[in-house]
Coordinates of C-alpha atoms in Angstrom, one line a residue:
M1 CA -5.8 -4.4 -3.8
K2 CA -4.3 -1.9 -6.2
L3 CA -1.3 0.3 -5.6
I4 CA -1.2 3.6 -7.6
I5 CA 1.4 6.3 -7.7
F6 CA 0.2 9.6 -9.0
R7 CA 3.1 11.8 -10.2
T8 CA 2.3 15.3 -11.3
S9 CA 5.9 16.1 -12.5
V10 CA 8.9 14.0 -13.5
D11 CA 11.1 14.7 -10.5
G12 CA 9.5 12.3 -8.0
C13 CA 10.7 8.8 -7.2
C14 CA 10.4 6.4 -4.3
T15 CA 10.6 2.9 -3.1
T16 CA 7.5 1.6 -1.5
A17 CA 5.9 -1.6 -0.3
A18 CA 2.4 -2.8 -1.0
Y19 CA 0.4 -5.6 0.5
V20 CA -2.1 -8.0 -0.9
P21 CA -3.6 -11.1 0.9
E22 CA -0.7 -12.9 2.6
R23 CA 2.2 -11.2 0.9
V24 CA 4.1 -7.9 0.8
S25 CA 5.8 -6.7 -2.4
F26 CA 8.5 -4.1 -2.9
W27 CA 8.3 -1.7 -5.8
S28 CA 10.6 1.0 -7.2
S29 CA 8.9 3.9 -8.9
V30 CA 12.1 4.5 -10.9
K31 CA 11.2 1.3 -12.9
R32 CA 8.0 0.3 -14.6
F33 CA 5.5 -1.4 -12.4
K34 CA 5.2 -4.7 -14.3
F35 CA 6.6 -6.8 -11.5
P36 CA 7.7 -6.2 -7.9
M37 CA 11.4 -6.2 -7.0
T38 CA 10.8 -8.9 -4.3
T39 CA 8.0 -10.4 -2.2
F40 CA 7.6 -11.5 1.4
K41 CA 4.8 -13.9 2.3
T42 CA 2.8 -13.5 5.5
Q43 CA 1.4 -17.0 5.8
N44 CA -2.3 -17.0 7.0
R45 CA -2.0 -13.3 7.8
H46 CA -3.5 -10.3 5.9
G47 CA -1.6 -7.0 5.8
Y48 CA -3.1 -3.8 7.1
S49 CA -0.2 -1.4 7.6
I50 CA 3.4 -1.2 6.4
K51 CA 6.0 1.3 7.7
F52 CA 9.7 1.7 7.0
S53 CA 11.8 2.5 10.0
P54 CA 12.8 6.2 10.2
N55 CA 16.2 5.1 11.6
R56 CA 17.1 2.1 9.4
S57 CA 16.2 2.4 5.8
N58 CA 16.2 -1.4 5.2
L59 CA 13.9 -2.3 8.2
L60 CA 10.2 -2.6 7.7
A61 CA 7.3 -3.2 10.1
I62 CA 4.1 -5.0 8.9
A63 CA 0.9 -5.1 10.9
T64 CA -1.3 -8.1 10.0
A65 CA -4.5 -9.9 11.1
Q66 CA -6.0 -13.3 10.6
Y67 CA -9.1 -13.8 8.5
Y68 CA -9.0 -10.3 7.0
G69 CA -9.3 -8.8 10.5
F70 CA -12.8 -10.1 11.2
K71 CA -11.6 -12.6 13.8
G72 CA -8.4 -14.3 15.1
G73 CA -5.1 -12.8 16.2
G74 CA -2.6 -10.4 14.8
T75 CA 1.1 -10.6 14.0
L76 CA 3.7 -7.7 13.8
F77 CA 6.4 -8.8 11.4
L78 CA 9.8 -7.0 11.2
V79 CA 11.7 -7.7 8.0
S80 CA 14.9 -6.6 6.5
Y81 CA 15.2 -5.7 2.9
N82 CA 18.5 -6.3 1.0
K83 CA 18.5 -4.0 -2.0
K84 CA 21.6 -5.6 -3.7
K85 CA 20.2 -9.1 -3.5
S86 CA 16.5 -8.0 -3.8
S87 CA 15.6 -10.2 -0.9
I88 CA 13.6 -9.9 2.3
T89 CA 14.5 -11.6 5.6
K90 CA 12.2 -12.0 8.5
K91 CA 13.9 -10.6 11.7
Y92 CA 11.2 -10.8 14.3
D93 CA 7.5 -11.6 14.7
M94 CA 5.4 -10.4 17.6
F95 CA 1.9 -11.8 18.4
W96 CA -1.3 -10.3 19.7
E97 CA -4.6 -11.9 20.5
D98 CA -6.5 -9.6 18.1
G99 CA -5.9 -8.3 14.6
L100 CA -3.3 -5.4 14.3
F101 CA -4.6 -2.6 12.0
D102 CA -1.8 0.0 12.2
V103 CA 1.9 0.3 13.2
V104 CA 4.2 3.3 13.8
W105 CA 7.8 3.6 14.7
S106 CA 9.3 5.8 17.5
R107 CA 11.7 8.4 16.1
T108 CA 13.7 8.7 19.4
V109 CA 14.0 5.1 20.5
K110 CA 15.0 3.0 17.5
S111 CA 13.7 -0.3 18.7
L112 CA 10.2 0.9 19.8
L113 CA 7.0 0.5 17.8
V114 CA 3.3 1.0 18.6
T115 CA 0.4 -0.9 17.1
G116 CA -3.4 -0.5 17.3
S117 CA -5.7 -3.6 17.4
G118 CA -9.3 -4.7 16.9
D119 CA -9.9 -5.2 20.6
G120 CA -9.5 -1.4 21.2
T121 CA -6.0 -1.7 22.8
I122 CA -2.7 -0.1 21.8
Q123 CA 0.5 -2.1 22.2
M124 CA 4.0 -0.7 22.6
W125 CA 6.7 -3.2 21.4
N126 CA 10.5 -3.3 21.8
Y127 CA 11.8 -5.6 19.1
K128 CA 14.8 -6.4 21.2
H129 CA 12.4 -8.1 23.6
P130 CA 9.7 -9.4 21.2
Q131 CA 8.0 -11.9 23.5
E132 CA 5.3 -9.5 24.6
P133 CA 4.4 -5.7 24.6
V134 CA 6.3 -3.6 27.0
R135 CA 3.2 -1.5 27.6
I136 CA -0.6 -1.9 26.8
F137 CA -3.0 1.0 26.7
R138 CA -6.6 0.1 27.3
E139 CA -9.2 2.9 26.8
H140 CA -10.8 2.8 23.4
K141 CA -14.2 0.9 23.3
K142 CA -13.9 -0.2 19.7
E143 CA -11.2 -1.0 17.0
V144 CA -8.1 1.2 16.9
C145 CA -7.5 1.6 13.2
S146 CA -4.9 4.5 13.2
I147 CA -1.8 5.3 15.2
D148 CA 0.6 8.2 14.8
W149 CA 3.7 9.2 16.7
C150 CA 4.6 12.9 16.9
Q151 CA 7.4 13.6 14.4
N152 CA 9.0 16.7 15.9
S153 CA 12.0 16.5 18.3
I154 CA 10.3 18.4 21.2
D155 CA 7.1 16.4 21.9
D156 CA 6.8 12.7 22.3
F157 CA 3.1 12.1 22.0
I158 CA 1.0 9.4 20.3
L159 CA -2.4 9.8 18.6
S160 CA -4.9 7.0 18.3
A161 CA -8.1 7.0 16.1
S162 CA -10.9 4.6 16.8
W163 CA -14.2 3.3 15.6
D164 CA -15.6 4.6 18.9
C165 CA -15.7 8.0 17.2
S166 CA -12.8 9.4 19.3
V167 CA -9.2 10.4 19.0
K168 CA -6.9 10.1 22.0
L169 CA -3.6 11.7 22.9
W170 CA -1.1 9.6 24.8
D171 CA 2.2 10.0 26.6
P172 CA 4.1 6.8 25.9
N173 CA 5.4 6.8 29.5
K174 CA 1.9 6.8 31.0
Y175 CA -0.9 4.2 31.0
C176 CA -3.8 6.7 30.8
S177 CA -4.5 9.0 27.9
L178 CA -3.9 12.7 28.3
T179 CA -6.9 13.9 26.3
T180 CA -9.8 12.6 24.3
Y181 CA -11.0 14.5 21.2
K182 CA -14.7 14.0 20.2
G183 CA -15.5 15.9 17.1
H184 CA -16.9 13.2 14.8
D185 CA -20.3 11.5 14.6
R186 CA -19.0 8.3 13.0
L187 CA -16.0 6.1 12.9
V188 CA -12.7 7.9 13.0
Y189 CA -10.5 6.3 10.4
E190 CA -7.2 8.2 10.7
A191 CA -5.5 10.9 12.7
K192 CA -2.2 12.4 11.6
W193 CA 0.2 14.8 13.2
S194 CA 1.3 17.9 11.3
P195 CA 5.0 17.5 10.5
F196 CA 5.5 21.3 11.1
L197 CA 3.1 22.4 13.8
S198 CA 3.7 20.4 17.0
S199 CA 0.3 20.9 18.5
C200 CA -1.7 20.4 15.4
F201 CA -3.2 17.2 13.9
A202 CA -5.8 16.3 11.3
S203 CA -8.6 13.7 11.6
V204 CA -10.9 12.1 9.1
S205 CA -14.1 10.1 9.6
G206 CA -17.0 8.2 8.2
D207 CA -19.1 11.4 8.5
G208 CA -17.2 12.9 5.6
I209 CA -15.5 15.5 7.9
L210 CA -11.9 16.7 7.8
G211 CA -11.0 18.2 11.2
I212 CA -7.9 20.3 12.0
W213 CA -7.2 20.2 15.8
D214 CA -5.2 22.2 18.3
C215 CA -4.2 19.8 21.0
S216 CA -5.1 22.2 23.7
S217 CA -8.7 22.4 22.6
P218 CA -10.3 18.9 22.9
L219 CA -14.0 20.0 22.7
R220 CA -14.0 20.8 19.0
P221 CA -11.7 21.1 16.0
S222 CA -10.2 24.4 15.1
V223 CA -11.4 23.9 11.5
K224 CA -14.1 21.5 10.4
I225 CA -15.1 21.0 6.8
N226 CA -17.3 18.7 4.8
A227 CA -14.4 17.4 2.7
H228 CA -16.2 14.5 0.9
Q229 CA -19.7 13.4 0.3
A230 CA -18.7 9.9 1.4
E231 CA -16.6 8.3 4.1
I232 CA -13.1 9.7 4.4
L233 CA -10.8 6.8 4.9
C234 CA -7.3 8.4 5.0
C235 CA -5.4 11.7 5.2
S236 CA -1.8 12.8 5.0
W237 CA 0.2 16.0 5.4
N238 CA 2.7 17.2 2.8
Q239 CA 6.2 16.7 4.2
F240 CA 7.5 19.9 2.6
H241 CA 4.7 22.4 2.7
P242 CA 3.2 23.1 6.2
F243 CA -0.3 24.0 5.0
I244 CA -1.0 21.2 2.5
L245 CA -2.7 17.9 3.2
V246 CA -4.5 15.2 1.2
T247 CA -7.7 13.2 1.9
G248 CA -9.0 10.0 0.3
G249 CA -12.7 9.1 0.2
S250 CA -14.6 5.9 -0.4
E251 CA -16.1 7.4 -3.5
G252 CA -12.7 7.2 -5.2
L253 CA -11.8 10.9 -5.0
I254 CA -8.4 12.1 -3.8
R255 CA -8.5 15.8 -2.7
V256 CA -5.5 18.1 -1.9
W257 CA -6.3 20.9 0.5
D258 CA -4.6 24.2 1.6
M259 CA -5.3 25.0 5.3
R260 CA -5.3 28.7 4.5
K261 CA -8.3 28.4 2.0
L262 CA -10.3 25.3 2.8
I263 CA -13.5 26.3 0.9
T264 CA -12.5 24.1 -2.1
P265 CA -9.6 21.7 -2.7
I266 CA -6.6 22.8 -4.6
F267 CA -7.1 20.0 -7.0
Q268 CA -8.8 16.7 -7.2
L269 CA -7.9 13.3 -8.6
E270 CA -10.7 11.0 -9.7
V271 CA -9.7 7.3 -9.7
W272 CA -11.2 5.1 -12.3
L273 CA -11.2 2.0 -10.1
S274 CA -14.3 0.7 -8.4
G275 CA -13.0 0.5 -4.8
C276 CA -12.3 2.4 -1.7
C277 CA -9.2 4.5 -0.9
E278 CA -7.3 3.0 2.0
T279 CA -4.1 5.0 2.0
C280 CA -3.0 8.3 0.6
T281 CA 0.4 9.9 1.2
M282 CA 2.0 13.1 -0.1
F283 CA 5.7 12.4 -0.6
T284 CA 6.3 15.8 -2.2
S285 CA 4.2 18.6 -3.7
S286 CA 4.1 16.5 -6.9
L287 CA 3.9 12.9 -5.8
V288 CA 0.9 11.2 -4.2
Y289 CA 0.8 7.6 -3.2
V290 CA -2.6 5.9 -3.1
S291 CA -3.6 2.3 -2.4
F292 CA -7.1 0.9 -3.0
G293 CA -9.0 -2.0 -1.6
F294 CA -11.9 -3.4 -3.6
I295 CA -15.3 -3.6 -2.1

């Protein structure tokens, strides 16, 4: 895979982690990207998702799967990063019978995480009791490839996006989903909460559609546009501007959108690599993080 940082001005910097088969590498965007700062090996596991803890800046969760996610089990690694020593220490590992494709942290309970897996289930973990999930949600019929936990301080809801063409809304304290959203004709690759509007989320799919949803209206998206002429594999909201979000397509195009005028993207980045966009994240209005997996 390739990790790319697009910076449209000189004020952006970040520390990020990238995964390639059986290892996770830490990089600093302040320095040149010749070599990673340090690397953690995930023996016989291939990484699918990496998330820093929102409560502890040195704690990182890594969702992995055996055999590139085609078969076998999954492992959720929790590792600690020591910046002074440039070292990574494994703290916990949690096992599931199928591959784990995404992970997200709770912002209210520091030790809670949620993962989505290839068997259509969602697992809630407490790393203080890592032997087994504290709760398992079983409703999706196919792979769960995206999980997101609401970021605001009022609501405590979870979104799951699945290859069964649906998005589900969950209360972490209940075993049954609250709502199912069906607005896509093909695999839903990602669903993301708006960091500003508590009842709003975006979803992207293999049908090339970007959907903007109001949680109270499950029958259809509030806004639905043909954002790419290819599968849309990822989306992300800008953390500083409430109406801005970015999408990444399998044709190698990164497009930034303004919800107030969705006829055309604000701007577009055409990547010169022959691969498919797997992750796109807007850190600021001027910094876009993109990872690519080759096909």
